[in-house]
C-alpha atoms as a printed R data frame, in Angstrom:
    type eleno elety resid chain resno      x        y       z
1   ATOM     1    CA   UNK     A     1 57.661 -168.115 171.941
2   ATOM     2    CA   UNK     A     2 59.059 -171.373 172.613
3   ATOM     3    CA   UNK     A     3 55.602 -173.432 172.025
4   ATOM     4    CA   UNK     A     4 55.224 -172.157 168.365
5   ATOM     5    CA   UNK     A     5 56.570 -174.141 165.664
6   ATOM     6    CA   UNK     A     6 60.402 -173.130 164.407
7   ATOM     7    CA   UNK     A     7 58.864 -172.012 160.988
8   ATOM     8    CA   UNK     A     8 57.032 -169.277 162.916
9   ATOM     9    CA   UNK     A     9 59.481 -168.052 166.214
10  ATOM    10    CA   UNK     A    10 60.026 -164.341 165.911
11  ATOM    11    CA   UNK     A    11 57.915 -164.055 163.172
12  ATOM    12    CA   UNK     A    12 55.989 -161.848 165.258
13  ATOM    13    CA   UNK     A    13 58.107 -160.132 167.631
14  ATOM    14    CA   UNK     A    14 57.914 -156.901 168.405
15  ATOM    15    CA   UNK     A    15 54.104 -156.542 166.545
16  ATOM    16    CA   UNK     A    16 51.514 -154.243 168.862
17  ATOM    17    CA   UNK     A    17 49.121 -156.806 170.794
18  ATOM    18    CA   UNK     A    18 46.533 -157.602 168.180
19  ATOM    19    CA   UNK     A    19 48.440 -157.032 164.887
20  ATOM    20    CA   UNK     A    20 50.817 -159.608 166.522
21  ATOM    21    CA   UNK     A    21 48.198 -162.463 167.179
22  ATOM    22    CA   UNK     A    22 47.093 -161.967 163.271
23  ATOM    23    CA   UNK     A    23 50.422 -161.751 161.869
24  ATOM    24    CA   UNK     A    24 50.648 -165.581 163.582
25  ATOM    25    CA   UNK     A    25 47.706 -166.472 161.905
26  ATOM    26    CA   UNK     A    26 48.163 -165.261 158.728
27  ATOM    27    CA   UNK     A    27 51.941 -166.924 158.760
28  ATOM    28    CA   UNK     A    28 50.285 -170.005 159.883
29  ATOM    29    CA   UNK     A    29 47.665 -170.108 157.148
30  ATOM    30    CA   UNK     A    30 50.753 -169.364 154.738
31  ATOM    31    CA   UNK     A    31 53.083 -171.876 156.280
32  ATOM    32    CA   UNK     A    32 49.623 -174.536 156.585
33  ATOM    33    CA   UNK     A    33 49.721 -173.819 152.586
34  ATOM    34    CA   UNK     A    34 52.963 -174.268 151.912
35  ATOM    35    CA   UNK     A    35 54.353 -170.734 151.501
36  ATOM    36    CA   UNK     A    36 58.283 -170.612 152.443
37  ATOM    37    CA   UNK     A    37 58.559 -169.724 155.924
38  ATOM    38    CA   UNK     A    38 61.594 -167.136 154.960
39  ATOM    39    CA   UNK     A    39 58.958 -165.993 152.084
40  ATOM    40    CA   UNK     A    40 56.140 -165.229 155.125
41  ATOM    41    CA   UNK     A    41 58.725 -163.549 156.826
42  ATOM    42    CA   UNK     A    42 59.703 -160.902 153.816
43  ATOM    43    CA   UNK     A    43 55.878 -160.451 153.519
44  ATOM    44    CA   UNK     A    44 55.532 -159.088 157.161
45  ATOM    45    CA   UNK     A    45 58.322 -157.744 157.269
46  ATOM    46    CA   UNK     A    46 57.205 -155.357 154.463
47  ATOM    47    CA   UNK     A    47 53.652 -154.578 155.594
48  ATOM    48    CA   UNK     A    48 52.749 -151.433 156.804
49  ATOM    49    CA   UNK     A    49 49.370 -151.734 157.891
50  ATOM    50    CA   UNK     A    50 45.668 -151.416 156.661
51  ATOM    51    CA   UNK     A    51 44.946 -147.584 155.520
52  ATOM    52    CA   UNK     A    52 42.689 -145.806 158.293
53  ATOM    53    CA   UNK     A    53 43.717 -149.078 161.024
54  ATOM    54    CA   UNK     A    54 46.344 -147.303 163.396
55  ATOM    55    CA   UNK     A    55 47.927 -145.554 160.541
56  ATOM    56    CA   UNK     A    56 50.329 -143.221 161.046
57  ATOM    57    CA   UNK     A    57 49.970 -139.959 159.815
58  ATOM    58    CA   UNK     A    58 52.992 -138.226 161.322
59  ATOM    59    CA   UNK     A    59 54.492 -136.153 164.591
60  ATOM    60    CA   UNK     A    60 53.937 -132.808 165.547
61  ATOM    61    CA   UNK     A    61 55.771 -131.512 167.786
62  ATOM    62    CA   UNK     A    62 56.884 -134.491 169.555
63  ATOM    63    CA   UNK     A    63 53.193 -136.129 169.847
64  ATOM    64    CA   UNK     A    64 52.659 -138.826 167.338
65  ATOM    65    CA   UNK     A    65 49.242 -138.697 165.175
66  ATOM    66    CA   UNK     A    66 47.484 -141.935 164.210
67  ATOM    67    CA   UNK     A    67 44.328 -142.669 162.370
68  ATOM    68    CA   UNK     A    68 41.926 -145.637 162.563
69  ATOM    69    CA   UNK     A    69 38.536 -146.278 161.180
70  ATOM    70    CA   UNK     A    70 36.872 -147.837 164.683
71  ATOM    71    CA   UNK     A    71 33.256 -146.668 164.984
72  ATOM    72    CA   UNK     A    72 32.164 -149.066 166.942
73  ATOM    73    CA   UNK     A    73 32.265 -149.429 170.582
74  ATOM    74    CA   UNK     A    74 34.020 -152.941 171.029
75  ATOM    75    CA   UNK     A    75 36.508 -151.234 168.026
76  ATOM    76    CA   UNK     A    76 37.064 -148.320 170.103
77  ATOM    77    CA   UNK     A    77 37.934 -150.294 172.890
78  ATOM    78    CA   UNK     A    78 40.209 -152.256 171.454
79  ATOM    79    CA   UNK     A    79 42.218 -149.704 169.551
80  ATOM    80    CA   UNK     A    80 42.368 -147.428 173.190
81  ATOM    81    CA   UNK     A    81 43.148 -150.082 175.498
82  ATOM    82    CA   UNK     A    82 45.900 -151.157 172.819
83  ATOM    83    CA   UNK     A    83 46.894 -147.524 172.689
84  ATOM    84    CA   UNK     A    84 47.143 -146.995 176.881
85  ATOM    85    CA   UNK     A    85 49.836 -150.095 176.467
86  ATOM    86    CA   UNK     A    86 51.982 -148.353 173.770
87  ATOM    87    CA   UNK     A    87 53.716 -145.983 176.777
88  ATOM    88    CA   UNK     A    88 52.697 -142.717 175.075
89  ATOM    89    CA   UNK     A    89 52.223 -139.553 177.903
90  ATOM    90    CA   UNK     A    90 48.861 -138.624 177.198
91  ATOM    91    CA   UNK     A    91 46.407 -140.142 174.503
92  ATOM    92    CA   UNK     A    92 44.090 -137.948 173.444
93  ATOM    93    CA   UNK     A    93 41.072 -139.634 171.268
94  ATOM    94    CA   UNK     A    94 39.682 -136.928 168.683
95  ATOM    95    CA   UNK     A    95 36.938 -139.142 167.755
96  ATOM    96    CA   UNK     A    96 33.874 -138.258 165.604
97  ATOM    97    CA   UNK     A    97 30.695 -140.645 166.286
98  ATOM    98    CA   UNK     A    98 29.185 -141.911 162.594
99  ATOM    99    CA   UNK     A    99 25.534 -141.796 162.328
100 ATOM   100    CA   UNK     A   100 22.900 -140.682 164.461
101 ATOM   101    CA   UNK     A   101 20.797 -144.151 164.799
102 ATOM   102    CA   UNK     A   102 24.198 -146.060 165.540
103 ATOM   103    CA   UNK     A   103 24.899 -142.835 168.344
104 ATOM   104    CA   UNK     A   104 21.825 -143.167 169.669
105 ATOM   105    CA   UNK     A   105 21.448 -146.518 170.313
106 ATOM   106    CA   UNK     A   106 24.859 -147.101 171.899
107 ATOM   107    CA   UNK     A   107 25.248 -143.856 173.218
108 ATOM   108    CA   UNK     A   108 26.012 -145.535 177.248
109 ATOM   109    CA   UNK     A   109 28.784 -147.923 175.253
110 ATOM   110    CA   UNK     A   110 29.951 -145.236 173.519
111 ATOM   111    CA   UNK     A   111 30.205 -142.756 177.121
112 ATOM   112    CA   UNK     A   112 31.827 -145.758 178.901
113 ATOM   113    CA   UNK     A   113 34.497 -146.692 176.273
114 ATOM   114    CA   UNK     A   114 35.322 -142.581 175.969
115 ATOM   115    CA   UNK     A   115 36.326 -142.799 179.406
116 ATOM   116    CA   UNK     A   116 39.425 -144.607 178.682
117 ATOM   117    CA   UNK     A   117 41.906 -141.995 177.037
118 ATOM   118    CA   UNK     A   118 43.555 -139.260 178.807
119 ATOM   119    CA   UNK     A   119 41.652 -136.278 176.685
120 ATOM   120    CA   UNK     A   120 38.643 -136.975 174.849
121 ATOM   121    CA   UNK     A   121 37.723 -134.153 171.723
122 ATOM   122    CA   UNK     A   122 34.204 -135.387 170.162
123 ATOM   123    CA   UNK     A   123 33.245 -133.823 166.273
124 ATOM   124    CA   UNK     A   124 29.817 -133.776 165.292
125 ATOM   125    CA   UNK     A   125 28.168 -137.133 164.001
126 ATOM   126    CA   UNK     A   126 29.209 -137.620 160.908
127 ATOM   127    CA   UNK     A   127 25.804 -138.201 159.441
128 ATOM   128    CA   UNK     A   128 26.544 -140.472 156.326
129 ATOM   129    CA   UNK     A   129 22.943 -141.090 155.065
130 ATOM   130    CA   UNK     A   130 21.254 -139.661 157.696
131 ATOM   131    CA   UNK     A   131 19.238 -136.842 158.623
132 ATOM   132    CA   UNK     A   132 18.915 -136.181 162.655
133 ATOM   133    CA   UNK     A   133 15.440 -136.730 163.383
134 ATOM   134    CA   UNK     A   134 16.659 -138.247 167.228
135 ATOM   135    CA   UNK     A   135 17.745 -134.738 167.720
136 ATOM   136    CA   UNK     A   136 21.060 -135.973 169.019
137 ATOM   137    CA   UNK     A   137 24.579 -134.298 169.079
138 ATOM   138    CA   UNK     A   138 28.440 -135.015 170.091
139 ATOM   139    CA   UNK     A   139 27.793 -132.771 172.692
140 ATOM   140    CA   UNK     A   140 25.208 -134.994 174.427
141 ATOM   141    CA   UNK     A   141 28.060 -137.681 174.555
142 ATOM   142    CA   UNK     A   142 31.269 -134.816 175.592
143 ATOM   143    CA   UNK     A   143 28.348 -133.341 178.630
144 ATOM   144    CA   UNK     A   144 28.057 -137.088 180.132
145 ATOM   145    CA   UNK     A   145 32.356 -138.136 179.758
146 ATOM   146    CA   UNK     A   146 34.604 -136.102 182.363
147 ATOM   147    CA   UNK     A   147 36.742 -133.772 180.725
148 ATOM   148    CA   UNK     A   148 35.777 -134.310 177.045
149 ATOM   149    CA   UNK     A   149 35.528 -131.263 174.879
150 ATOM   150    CA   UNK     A   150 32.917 -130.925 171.986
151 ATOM   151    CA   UNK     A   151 34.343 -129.708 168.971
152 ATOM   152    CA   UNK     A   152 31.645 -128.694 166.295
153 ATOM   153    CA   UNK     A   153 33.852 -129.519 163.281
154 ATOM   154    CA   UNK     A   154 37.326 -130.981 162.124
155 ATOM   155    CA   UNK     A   155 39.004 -127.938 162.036
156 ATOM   156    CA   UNK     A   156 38.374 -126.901 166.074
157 ATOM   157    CA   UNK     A   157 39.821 -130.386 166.876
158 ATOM   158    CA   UNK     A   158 43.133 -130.019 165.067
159 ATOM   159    CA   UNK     A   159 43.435 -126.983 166.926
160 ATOM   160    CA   UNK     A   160 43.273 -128.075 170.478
161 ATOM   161    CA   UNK     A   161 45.758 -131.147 169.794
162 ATOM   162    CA   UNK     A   162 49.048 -132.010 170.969
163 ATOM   163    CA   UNK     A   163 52.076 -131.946 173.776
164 ATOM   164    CA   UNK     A   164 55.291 -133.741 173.271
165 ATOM   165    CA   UNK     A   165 54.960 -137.528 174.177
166 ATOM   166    CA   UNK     A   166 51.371 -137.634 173.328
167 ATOM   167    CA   UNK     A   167 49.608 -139.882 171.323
168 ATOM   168    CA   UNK     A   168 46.856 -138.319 168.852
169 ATOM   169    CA   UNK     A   169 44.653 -140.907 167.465
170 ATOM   170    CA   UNK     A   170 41.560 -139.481 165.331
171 ATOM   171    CA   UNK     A   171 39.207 -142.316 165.119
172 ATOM   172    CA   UNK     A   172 35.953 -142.605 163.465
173 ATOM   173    CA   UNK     A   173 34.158 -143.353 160.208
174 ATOM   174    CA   UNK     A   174 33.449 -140.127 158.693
175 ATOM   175    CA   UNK     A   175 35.863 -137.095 157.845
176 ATOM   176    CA   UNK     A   176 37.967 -137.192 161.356
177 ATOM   177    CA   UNK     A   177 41.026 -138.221 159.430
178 ATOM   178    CA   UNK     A   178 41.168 -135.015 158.540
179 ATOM   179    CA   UNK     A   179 41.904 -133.070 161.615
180 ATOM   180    CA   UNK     A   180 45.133 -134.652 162.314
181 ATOM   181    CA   UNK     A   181 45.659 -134.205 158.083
182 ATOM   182    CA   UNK     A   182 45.054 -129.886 159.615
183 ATOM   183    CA   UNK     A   183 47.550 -130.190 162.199
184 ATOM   184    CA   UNK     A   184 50.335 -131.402 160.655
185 ATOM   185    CA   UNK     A   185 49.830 -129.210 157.617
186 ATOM   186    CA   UNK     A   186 49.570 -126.456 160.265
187 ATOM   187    CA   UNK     A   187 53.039 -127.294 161.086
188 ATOM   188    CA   UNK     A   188 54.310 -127.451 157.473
189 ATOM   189    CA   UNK     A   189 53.232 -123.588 157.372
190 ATOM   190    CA   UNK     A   190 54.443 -122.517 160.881
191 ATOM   191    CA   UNK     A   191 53.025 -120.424 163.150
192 ATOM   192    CA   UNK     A   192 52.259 -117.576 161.070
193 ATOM   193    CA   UNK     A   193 50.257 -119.599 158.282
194 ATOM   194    CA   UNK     A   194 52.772 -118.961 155.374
């Protein structure tokens, strides 16, 4: 806007709320450091984001698939209120929960923040290091959110996904990334598999 200093006006137009506010920074720090303003410009101009942080992984048919690392409440949050804003149809939140401690202990965050998206699929925990001893599943969480779906494994989520004008986003920590990697080489094959 107007109140930023020439150096850094429309350096960050355009940017999704969040990326935008540390694209400022990070020109700022640059500029505060003496980097060439047109030099901070080329930079952000050419990123493409932080792998697994609302990276794009593709479109099929007509819904767009994303994939971010949040695993966290307060992440997830941020990444699906930031999503509802982006004008998208429907978006659907394949997300797998990671670890059964970290599940367990914010499991009413966790059912409050799944409430946002349109269509919630949950995977298993991905366990990491763990071993369940809390006796505790995805489907605990998908039995106490409205509409959610429990999907045992990676491969059941990619195939429930996707309407034209949707918004996919896998989220999570563990091997989630990998259903929308399924459904989009689904597509590659066709219908029939070949």
């Amino acid at each position: 806007g107007d109140d930023f200093p020439p150096e850094l006006r429309g350096i960050a137009g355009g940017l999704p709320q969040g990326v935008d506010k540390n694209a400022l920074a990070a020109a700022a720090a640059s500029i505060a450091l003496g980097v060439p303003a047109r030099a901070v410009e080329e930079g952000l101009n050419a990123f493409r984001g932080a792998g697994r942080r609302l990276e794009h992984k593709g479109s099929f048919h007509g819904a767009e698939v994303f994939d971010d690392y949040a695993h966290h409440p307060e992440e997830l949050r941020a990444l699906l209120t930031m999503a509802q804003s982006l004008g998208y149809g429907r978006v659907i939140c394949a997300f797998q929960p990671h670890t059964y401690s970290r599940t367990h202990e914010l499991f009413s965050d966790f059912v409050e923040v799944l409430k946002l998206p349109d269509q919630v699929l949950l995977a298993e925990i991905f366990a990491a290091r763990e071993q369940n001893e809390l006796g505790i599943s995805s489907r605990d969480l998908a039995e106490q959110i409205p509409g959610a779906e429990f999907c045992p494994g990676v491969e059941q989520v990619a195939e429930r996904l996707a309407q034209p004008g949707d918004l996919i986003l896998t989220v999570g920590a563990g091997d989630i990334f990998r259903a929308g990697e399924l459904l989009l080489a689904g597509q590659e094959k066709g219908p029939a598999g070949n």
